[in-house]
XYZ file of C-alpha atoms in Angstrom:
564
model
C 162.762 53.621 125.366
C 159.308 55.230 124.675
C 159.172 56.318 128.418
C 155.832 58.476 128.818
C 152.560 58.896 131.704
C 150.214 56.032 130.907
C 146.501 56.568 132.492
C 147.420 56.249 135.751
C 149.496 58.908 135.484
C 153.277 57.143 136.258
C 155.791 56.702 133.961
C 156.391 53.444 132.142
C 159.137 52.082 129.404
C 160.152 49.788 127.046
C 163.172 47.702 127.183
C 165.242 46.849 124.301
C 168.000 44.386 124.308
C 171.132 44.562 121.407
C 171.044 41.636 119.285
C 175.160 42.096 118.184
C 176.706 40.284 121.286
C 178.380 43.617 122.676
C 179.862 44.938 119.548
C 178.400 48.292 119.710
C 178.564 48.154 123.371
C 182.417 47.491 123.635
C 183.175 49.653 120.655
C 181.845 52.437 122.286
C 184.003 51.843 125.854
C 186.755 51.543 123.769
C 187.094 55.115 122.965
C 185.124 56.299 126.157
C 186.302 55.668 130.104
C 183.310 54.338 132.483
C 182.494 56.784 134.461
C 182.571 56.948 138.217
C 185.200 54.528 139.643
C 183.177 51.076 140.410
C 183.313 51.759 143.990
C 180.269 54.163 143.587
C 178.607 52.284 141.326
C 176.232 50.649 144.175
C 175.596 53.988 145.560
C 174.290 55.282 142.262
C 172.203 52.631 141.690
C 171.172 52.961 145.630
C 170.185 56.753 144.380
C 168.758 55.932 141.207
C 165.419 57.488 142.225
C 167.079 60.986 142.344
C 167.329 60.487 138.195
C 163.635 61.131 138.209
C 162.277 64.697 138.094
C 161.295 65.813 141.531
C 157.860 66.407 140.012
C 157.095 63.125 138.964
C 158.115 61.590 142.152
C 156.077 64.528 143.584
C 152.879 63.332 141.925
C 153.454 59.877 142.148
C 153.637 60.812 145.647
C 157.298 58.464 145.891
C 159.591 59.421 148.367
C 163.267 57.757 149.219
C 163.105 56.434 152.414
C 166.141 58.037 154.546
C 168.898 55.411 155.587
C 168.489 56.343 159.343
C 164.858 55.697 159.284
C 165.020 52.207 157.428
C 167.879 51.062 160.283
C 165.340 52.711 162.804
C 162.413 50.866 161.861
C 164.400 47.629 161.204
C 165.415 48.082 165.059
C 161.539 48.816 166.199
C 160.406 45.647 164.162
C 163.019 43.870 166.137
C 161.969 45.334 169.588
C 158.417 44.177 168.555
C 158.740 40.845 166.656
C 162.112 40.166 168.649
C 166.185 39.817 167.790
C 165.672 36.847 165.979
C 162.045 38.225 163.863
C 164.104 37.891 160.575
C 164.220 33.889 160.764
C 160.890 33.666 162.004
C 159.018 36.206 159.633
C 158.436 36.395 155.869
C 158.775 40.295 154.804
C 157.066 42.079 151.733
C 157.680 45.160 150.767
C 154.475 45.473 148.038
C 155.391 49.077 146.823
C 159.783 48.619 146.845
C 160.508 51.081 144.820
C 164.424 49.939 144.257
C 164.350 48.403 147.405
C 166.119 50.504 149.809
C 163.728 50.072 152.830
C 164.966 45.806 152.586
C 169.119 47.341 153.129
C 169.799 45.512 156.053
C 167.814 42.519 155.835
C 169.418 39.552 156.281
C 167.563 36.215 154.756
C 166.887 36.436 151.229
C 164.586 33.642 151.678
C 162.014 35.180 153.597
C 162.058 38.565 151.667
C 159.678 40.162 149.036
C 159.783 42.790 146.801
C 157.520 43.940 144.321
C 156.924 47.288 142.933
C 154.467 48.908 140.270
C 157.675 49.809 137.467
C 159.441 47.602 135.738
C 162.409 49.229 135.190
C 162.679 49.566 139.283
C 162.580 45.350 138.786
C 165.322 45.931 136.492
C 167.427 47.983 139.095
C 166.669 45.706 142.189
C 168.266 42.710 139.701
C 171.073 44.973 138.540
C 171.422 45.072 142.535
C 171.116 41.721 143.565
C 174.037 41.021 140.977
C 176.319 43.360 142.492
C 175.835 42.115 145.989
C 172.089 42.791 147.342
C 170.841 40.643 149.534
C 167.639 39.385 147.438
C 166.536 36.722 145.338
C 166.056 37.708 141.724
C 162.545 35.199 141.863
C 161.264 37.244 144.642
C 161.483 40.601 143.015
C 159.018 40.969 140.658
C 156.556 43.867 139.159
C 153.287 43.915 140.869
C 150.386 46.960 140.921
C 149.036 46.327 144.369
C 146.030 48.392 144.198
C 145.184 46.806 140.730
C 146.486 43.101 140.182
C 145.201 40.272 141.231
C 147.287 37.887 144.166
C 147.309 35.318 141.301
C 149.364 37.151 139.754
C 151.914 36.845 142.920
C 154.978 34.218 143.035
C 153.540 30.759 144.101
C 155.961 31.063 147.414
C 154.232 34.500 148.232
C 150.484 32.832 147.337
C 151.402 30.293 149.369
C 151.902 32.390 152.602
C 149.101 34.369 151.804
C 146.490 31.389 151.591
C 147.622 29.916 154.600
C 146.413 31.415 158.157
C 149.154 30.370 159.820
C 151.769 31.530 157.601
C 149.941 35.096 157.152
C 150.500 35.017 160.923
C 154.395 34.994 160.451
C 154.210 37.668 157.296
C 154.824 41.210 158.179
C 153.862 43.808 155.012
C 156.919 46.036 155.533
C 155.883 49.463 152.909
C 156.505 53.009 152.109
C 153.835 53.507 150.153
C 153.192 56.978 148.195
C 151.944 59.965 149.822
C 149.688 61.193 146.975
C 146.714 62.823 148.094
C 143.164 63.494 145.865
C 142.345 67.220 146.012
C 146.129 68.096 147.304
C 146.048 72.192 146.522
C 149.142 72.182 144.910
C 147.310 69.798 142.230
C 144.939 71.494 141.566
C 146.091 74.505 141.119
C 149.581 73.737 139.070
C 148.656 70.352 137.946
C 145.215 69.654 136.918
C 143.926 66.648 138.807
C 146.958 64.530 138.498
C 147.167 63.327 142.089
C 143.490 63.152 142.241
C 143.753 60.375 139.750
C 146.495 58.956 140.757
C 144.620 58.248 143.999
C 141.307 57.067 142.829
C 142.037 55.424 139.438
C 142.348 51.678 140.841
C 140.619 49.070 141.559
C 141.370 48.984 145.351
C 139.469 52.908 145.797
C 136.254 51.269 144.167
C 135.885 48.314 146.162
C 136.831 50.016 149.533
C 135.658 53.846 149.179
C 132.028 53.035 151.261
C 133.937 51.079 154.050
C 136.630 53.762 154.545
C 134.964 56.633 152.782
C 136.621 59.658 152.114
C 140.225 58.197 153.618
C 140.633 56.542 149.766
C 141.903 59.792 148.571
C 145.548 59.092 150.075
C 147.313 56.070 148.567
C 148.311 55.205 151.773
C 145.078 54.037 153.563
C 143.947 52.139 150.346
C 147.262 50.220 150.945
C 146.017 49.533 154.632
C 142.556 48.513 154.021
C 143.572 46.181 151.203
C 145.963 44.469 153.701
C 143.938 44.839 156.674
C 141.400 42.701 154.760
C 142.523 40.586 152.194
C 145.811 39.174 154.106
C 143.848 39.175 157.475
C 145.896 38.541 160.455
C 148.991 39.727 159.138
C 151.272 42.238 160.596
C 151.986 45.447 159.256
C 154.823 47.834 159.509
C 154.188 51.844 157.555
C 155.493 54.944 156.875
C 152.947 57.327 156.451
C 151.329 60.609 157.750
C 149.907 60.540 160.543
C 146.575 61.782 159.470
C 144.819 58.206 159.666
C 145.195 58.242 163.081
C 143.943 61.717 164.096
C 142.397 63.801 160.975
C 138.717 64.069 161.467
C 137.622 62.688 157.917
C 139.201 59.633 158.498
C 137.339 58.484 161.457
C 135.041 56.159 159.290
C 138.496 54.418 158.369
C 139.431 54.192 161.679
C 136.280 52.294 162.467
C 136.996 49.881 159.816
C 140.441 49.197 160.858
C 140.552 46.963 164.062
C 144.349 46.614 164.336
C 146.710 46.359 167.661
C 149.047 49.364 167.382
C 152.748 48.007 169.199
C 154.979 50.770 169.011
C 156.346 53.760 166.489
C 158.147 56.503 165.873
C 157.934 60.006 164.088
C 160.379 61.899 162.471
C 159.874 65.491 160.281
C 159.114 65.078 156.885
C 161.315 67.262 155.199
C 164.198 64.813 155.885
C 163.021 62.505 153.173
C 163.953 63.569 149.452
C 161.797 66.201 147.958
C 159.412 66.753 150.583
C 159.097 70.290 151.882
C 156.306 70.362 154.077
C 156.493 70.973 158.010
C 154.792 67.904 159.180
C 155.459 64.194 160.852
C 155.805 61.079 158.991
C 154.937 58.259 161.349
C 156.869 54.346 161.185
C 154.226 52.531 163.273
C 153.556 48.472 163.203
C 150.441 46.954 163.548
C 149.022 43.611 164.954
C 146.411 43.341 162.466
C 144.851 40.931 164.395
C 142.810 43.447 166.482
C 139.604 44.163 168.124
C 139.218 48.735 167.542
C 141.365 51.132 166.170
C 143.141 52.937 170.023
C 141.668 56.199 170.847
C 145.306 57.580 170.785
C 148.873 55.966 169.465
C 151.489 57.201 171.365
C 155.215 57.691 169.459
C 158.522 58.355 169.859
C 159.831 61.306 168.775
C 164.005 60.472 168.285
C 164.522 63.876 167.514
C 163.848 65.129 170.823
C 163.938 62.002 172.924
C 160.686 62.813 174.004
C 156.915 60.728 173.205
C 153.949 61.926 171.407
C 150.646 61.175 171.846
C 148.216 61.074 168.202
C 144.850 61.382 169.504
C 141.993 59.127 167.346
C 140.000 62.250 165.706
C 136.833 60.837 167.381
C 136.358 64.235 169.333
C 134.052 66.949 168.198
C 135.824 69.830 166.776
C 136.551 73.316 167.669
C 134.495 74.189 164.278
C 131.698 72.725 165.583
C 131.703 74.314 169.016
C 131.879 77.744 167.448
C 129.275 77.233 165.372
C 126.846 76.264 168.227
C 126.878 79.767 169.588
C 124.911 81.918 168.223
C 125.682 84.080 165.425
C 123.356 86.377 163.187
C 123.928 88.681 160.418
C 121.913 91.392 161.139
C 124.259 92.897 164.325
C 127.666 91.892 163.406
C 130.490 93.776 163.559
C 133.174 91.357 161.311
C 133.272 88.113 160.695
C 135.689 85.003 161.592
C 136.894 83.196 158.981
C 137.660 79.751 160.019
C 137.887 76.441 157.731
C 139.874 73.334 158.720
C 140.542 72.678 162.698
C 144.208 71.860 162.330
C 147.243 73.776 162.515
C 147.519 73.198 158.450
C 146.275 76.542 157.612
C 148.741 78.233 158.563
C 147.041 81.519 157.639
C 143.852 80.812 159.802
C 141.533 81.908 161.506
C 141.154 85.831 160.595
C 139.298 88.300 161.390
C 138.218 90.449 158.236
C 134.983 93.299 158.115
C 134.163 92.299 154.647
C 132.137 89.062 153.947
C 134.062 86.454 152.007
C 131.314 84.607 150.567
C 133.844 82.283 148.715
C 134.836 80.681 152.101
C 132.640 77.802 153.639
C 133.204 79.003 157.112
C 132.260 82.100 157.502
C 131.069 82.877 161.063
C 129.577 86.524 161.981
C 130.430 88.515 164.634
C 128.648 90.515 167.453
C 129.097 91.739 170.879
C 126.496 88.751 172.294
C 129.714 86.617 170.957
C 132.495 88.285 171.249
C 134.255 86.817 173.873
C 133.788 83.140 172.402
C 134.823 84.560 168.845
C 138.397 85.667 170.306
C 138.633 82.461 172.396
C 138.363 80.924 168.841
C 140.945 83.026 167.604
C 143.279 83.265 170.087
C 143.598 79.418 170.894
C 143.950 79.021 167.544
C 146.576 81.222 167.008
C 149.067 81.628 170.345
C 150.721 78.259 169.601
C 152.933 78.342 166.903
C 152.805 75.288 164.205
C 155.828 73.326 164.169
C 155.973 70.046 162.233
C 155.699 67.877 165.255
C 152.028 69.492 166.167
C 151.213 70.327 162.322
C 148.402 67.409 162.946
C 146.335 68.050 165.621
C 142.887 68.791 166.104
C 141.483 71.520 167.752
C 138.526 70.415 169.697
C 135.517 71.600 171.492
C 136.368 72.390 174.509
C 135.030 72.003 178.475
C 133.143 74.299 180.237
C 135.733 75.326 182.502
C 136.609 78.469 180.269
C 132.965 79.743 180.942
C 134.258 81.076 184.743
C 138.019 81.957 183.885
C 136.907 85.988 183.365
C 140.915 86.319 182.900
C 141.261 83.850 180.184
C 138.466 85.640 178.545
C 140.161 88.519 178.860
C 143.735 87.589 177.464
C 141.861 86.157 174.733
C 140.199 89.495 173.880
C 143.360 91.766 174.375
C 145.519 88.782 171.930
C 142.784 88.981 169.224
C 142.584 92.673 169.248
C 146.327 93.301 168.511
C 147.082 90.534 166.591
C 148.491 90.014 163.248
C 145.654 88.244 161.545
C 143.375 90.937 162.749
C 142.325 92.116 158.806
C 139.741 94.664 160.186
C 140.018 97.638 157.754
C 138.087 101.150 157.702
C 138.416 100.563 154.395
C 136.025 97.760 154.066
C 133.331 100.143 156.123
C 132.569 101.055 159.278
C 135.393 100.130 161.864
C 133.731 99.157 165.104
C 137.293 97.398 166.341
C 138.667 101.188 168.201
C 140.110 99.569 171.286
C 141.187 103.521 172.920
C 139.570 106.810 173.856
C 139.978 109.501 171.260
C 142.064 111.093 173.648
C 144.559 108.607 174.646
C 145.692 108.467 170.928
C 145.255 112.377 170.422
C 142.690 111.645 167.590
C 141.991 114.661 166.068
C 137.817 113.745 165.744
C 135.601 111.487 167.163
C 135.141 108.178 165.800
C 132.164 106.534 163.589
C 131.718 103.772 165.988
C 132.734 103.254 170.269
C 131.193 99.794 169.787
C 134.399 98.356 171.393
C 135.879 100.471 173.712
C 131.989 100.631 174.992
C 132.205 96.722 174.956
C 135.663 96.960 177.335
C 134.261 99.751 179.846
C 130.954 98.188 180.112
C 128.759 100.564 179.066
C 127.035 101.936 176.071
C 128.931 104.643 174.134
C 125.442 107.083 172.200
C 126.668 107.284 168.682
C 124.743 106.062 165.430
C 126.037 102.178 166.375
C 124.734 101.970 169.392
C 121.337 99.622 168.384
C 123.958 97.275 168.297
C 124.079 96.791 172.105
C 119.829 96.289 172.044
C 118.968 93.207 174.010
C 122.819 92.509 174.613
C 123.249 94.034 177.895
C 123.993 91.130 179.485
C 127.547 91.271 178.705
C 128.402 94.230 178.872
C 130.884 94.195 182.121
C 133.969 95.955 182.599
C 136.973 94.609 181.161
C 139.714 94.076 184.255
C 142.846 92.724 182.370
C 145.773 91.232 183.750
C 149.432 92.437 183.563
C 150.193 90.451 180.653
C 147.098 91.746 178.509
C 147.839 95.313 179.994
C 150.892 95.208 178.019
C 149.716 94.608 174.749
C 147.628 97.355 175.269
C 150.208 99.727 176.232
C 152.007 98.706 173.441
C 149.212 99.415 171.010
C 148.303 102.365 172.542
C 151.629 103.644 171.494
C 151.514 102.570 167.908
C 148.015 104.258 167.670
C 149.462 107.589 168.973
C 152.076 107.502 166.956
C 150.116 107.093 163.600
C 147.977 109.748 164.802
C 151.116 112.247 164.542
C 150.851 111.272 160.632
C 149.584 114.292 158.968
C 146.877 112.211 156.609
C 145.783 109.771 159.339
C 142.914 108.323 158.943
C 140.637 108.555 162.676
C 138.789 105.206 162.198
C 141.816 103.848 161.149
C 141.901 99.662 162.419
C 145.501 98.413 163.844
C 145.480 96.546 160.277
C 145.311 99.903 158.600
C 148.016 101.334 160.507
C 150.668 98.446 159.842
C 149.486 98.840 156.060
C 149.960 102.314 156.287
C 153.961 102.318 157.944
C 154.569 98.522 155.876
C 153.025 99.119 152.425
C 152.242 96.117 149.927
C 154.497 94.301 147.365
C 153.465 95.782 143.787
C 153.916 92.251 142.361
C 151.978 90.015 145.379
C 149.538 92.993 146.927
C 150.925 91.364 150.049
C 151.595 93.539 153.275
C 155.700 94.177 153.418
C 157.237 92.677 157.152
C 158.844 95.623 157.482
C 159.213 99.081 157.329
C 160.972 101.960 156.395
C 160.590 103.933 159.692
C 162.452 102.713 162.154
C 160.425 104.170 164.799
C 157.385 101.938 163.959
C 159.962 98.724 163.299
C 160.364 99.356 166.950
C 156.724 99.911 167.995
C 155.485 96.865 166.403
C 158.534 94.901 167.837
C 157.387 95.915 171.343
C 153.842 95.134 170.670
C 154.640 91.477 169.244
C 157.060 91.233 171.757
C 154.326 91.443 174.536
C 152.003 89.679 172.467
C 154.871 86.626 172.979
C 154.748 86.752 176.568
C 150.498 86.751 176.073
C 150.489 83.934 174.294
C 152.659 82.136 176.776
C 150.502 82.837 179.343
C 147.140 81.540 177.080
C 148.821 78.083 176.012
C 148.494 75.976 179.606
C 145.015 77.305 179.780
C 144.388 75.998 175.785
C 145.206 72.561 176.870
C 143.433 72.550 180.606
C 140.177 73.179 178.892
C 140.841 70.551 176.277
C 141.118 73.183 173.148
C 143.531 70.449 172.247
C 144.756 67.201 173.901
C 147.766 66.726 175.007
């Protein structure tokens, strides 16, 4: 009774016990049958979680840990610790939940389980007395980023307060996935998970040794282990973000641990989690010396290894913004925030300014060339949610003498998708064909580009724009690949020419707005259209923008764009 959010934001109860030995109870199953059959009772009570709204388990960032992935991690811990681990270790599972990730274990003696409800306590008992393998004195309610270990069983203090014993106890967890500043939060929640992950006593008293890594759950449950049960071993679930995101490297240097082996799985097979990324089972020798500069895991799903690379490298954010870029020549601007594949919607090119964004890098022709490199690595491998993780970095100089890279880069950038440069934002310097290849009907505002790609200055009223930039401007040789996207274009352009209100300055972005139209509800561009001879056009073009990207991808890893 009286369930409701306390201040942490979790739900918590009362329990109430009849005082009329059963009457009430066995009056009412007199007139009513039990439902299901008792055979499914266990599995109910195995499932429990599922009776909680998705979008409380959501923000308390609880997830059910998938049967396959508790019997695979139970065999890892066994490959690591060895076939006999479970009579030589003590296991605790600090944040049990109803103790699904313990199925399988076989000596009660040696196993833990404490969790932050009570009325998960009051399952896991309901459990043990239909058959779970646990001892009702080692399941107990515990708030491990909060409580005191004197608050612990004495048999759990006493394993903890001895270093020999912490030696022989692995912390065996799923902890929460809630995340401080998640978007989703703040936009349709307030700042529930932001309080959920910072309200404890564990984010104060670690926050300036790990820093910003305290806003997800997760590493506060590491670096409260890592220090206060020292030499213990640890076995996670998590994200994999501790071991590669770049704000996290100050955690990484506090967190000297062995890695021994691990394996990733997609996210989305746990309950109510959407997203397209990994979720990592890794154990830990906590007895360590530095955090490895990569962790290499299995990947079951495709029998093949994956190598999580420590974050430690500058990024490709930073590398862009070393080249120079000034306001007073450019020609659009690259938006570019976070140097992962999570933004799934970056980079972009745009002519406005977007002063609301915090990376907002100009464009001119003196940068060109390293603006579409940006792009175009960016954007030519597709996010899937075994790479959804990892960093784009800044790269060697071997790009600086691959002219064809260059090149490809420029011709992918040009025709691609996230290419937002409208005429209807002003002047559209982006033209990438002759007036009469298209069969404009007028010449142009600006020849900027197609002066850029034949090497010479085009006289019109842009042309300052080339002062003191001459140095650049070479002819544009592209290869077969590239050549293609450009015939393809070239035929989209001629056909919206044929259009009896087309605009002449009109971008590729305008075009596909033009044949596509918007939503009335979102604003958002449609995917298709309604005339099947652009549907076809655009098909080709993307088509041969497949085979381009194809052709960029090797070249992204060679020059250490990313790491493979």
């Amino acid at each position: 009774i009286d369930r409701h959010l306390n201040e942490m934001e979790f739900f918590t109860s009362s329990r109430v016990e009849f005082k009329d030995k059963q009457k009430a109870h066995n009056a009412f199953w007199a007139k009513y049958e039990r439902p299901p059959q008792e055979d499914y009772w266990d599995f109910i009570i195995n499932r429990r979680d599922l009776l909680v709204p998705p979008d409380v388990r959501e923000r308390k960032g609880s997830f059910f840990t998938p049967r396959q992935c508790v019997e695979l991690s139970q065999q890892y811990l066994a490959d690591v610790f060895g076939e006999n681990w479970q009579e030589e270790y003590y296991v605790w599972d600090c944040c049990a939940g109803t103790g699904n990730l313990l199925e399988g274990l076989t000596d009660k003696y040696r196993i833990f389980a404490s969790t932050l409800d009570k009325q998960d306590v009051f399952v896991m008992h309901d459990r043990i007395e239909n058959g779970a393998n646990l001892l009702k004195s080692h399941v107990f309610q515990f708030d491990f980023l909060n409580d005191d270990f004197t608050k612990l069983p004495e048999s759990l203090q006493k394993i903890i307060n001895d270093e020999k014993l912490r030696k022989k106890l692995i912390i065996y967890i799923n902890p929460p996935y809630a995340e401080a500043g998640n978007i989703k939060s703040v936009v349709n929640q307030g700042n529930i998970k932001s309080r959920v992950a910072t309200a404890n006593k564990t984010n104060e008293k670690y926050k300036k040794l790990i820093g910003n890594a305290t806003n997800e759950i997760s590493a506060q449950f590491m670096a409260r282990i890592y220090s206060e049960i020292s030499f213990c071993k640890l076995a996670i679930f998590s994200k994999v973000k501790f071991i590669c995101a770049e704000n996290f490297g100050q955690f990484r240097q506090f967190f000297k641990a062995n890695f021994k082996k691990g394996f990733a799985v997609r996210a989305d097979i746990f309950d109510n989690v959407s997203g397209k990324f990994p979720i990592a089972f890794t154990v830990w020798d906590l007895m360590g010396s530095k955090f490895p500069k990569s962790v290499e895991l299995e990947i079951p799903e495709k029998n093949i290894t994956k190598k999580f690379h420590d974050g430690l490298h500058k990024s490709i954010n930073r590398w862009i913004r070393g080249i120079r870029s000034q306001k007073e020549d450019n020609i659009g601007y690259l938006i570019c925030e976070t140097s992962d594949f999570l933004k799934v919607h970056q980079p972009y090119l745009t002519q406005s300014s977007e002063t609301r964004k915090s990376r907002q890098y100009y464009i001119n022709i003196n940068n060109l060339i390293e603006s579409c490199i940006y792009f175009a690595v960016r954007l030519c491998i597709q996010p899937t949610w075994l790479n959804d993780r990892d960093q784009f970095l800044f790269p060697n100089k071997k790009w600086e003498k691959d002219l064809e890279f260059q090149n490809d880069c420029l011709a992918f950038t040009l025709f691609h998708g996230q290419n937002r440069i409208s005429a209807k934002d002003g002047v559209n310097h982006w033209i990438p064909f002759e007036e009469s290849e298209i069969n404009a009907r007028t010449l142009y505002d600006s020849h900027i580009l197609l002066g850029f790609l034949q090497g010479k200055k085009i006289q019109n009223a842009y042309t300052d724009l080339f002062e003191q930039q001459e140095q650049k401007l070479i002819k544009r040789e592209f290869s077969p690949e590239a050549t293609a996207v450009f015939d393809a274009g070239r035929e989209i352009w001629r056909y919206y020419h044929k259009q009896k209100n087309a605009n002449v300055n009109a971008s590729l972005y305008d075009i596909r707005e033009y044949f596509q139209g918007r939503d009335k509800k979102t604003d958002r561009m449609n995917n298709t259209s309604t005339n099947e001879t652009y549907n076809e056009l655009i098909g080709n073009l993307r088509e041969t923008l497949n085979v381009l990207s194809a052709k960029i991808e090797p070249k992204v890893y060679e020059y250490e764009f990313l790491m493979e």
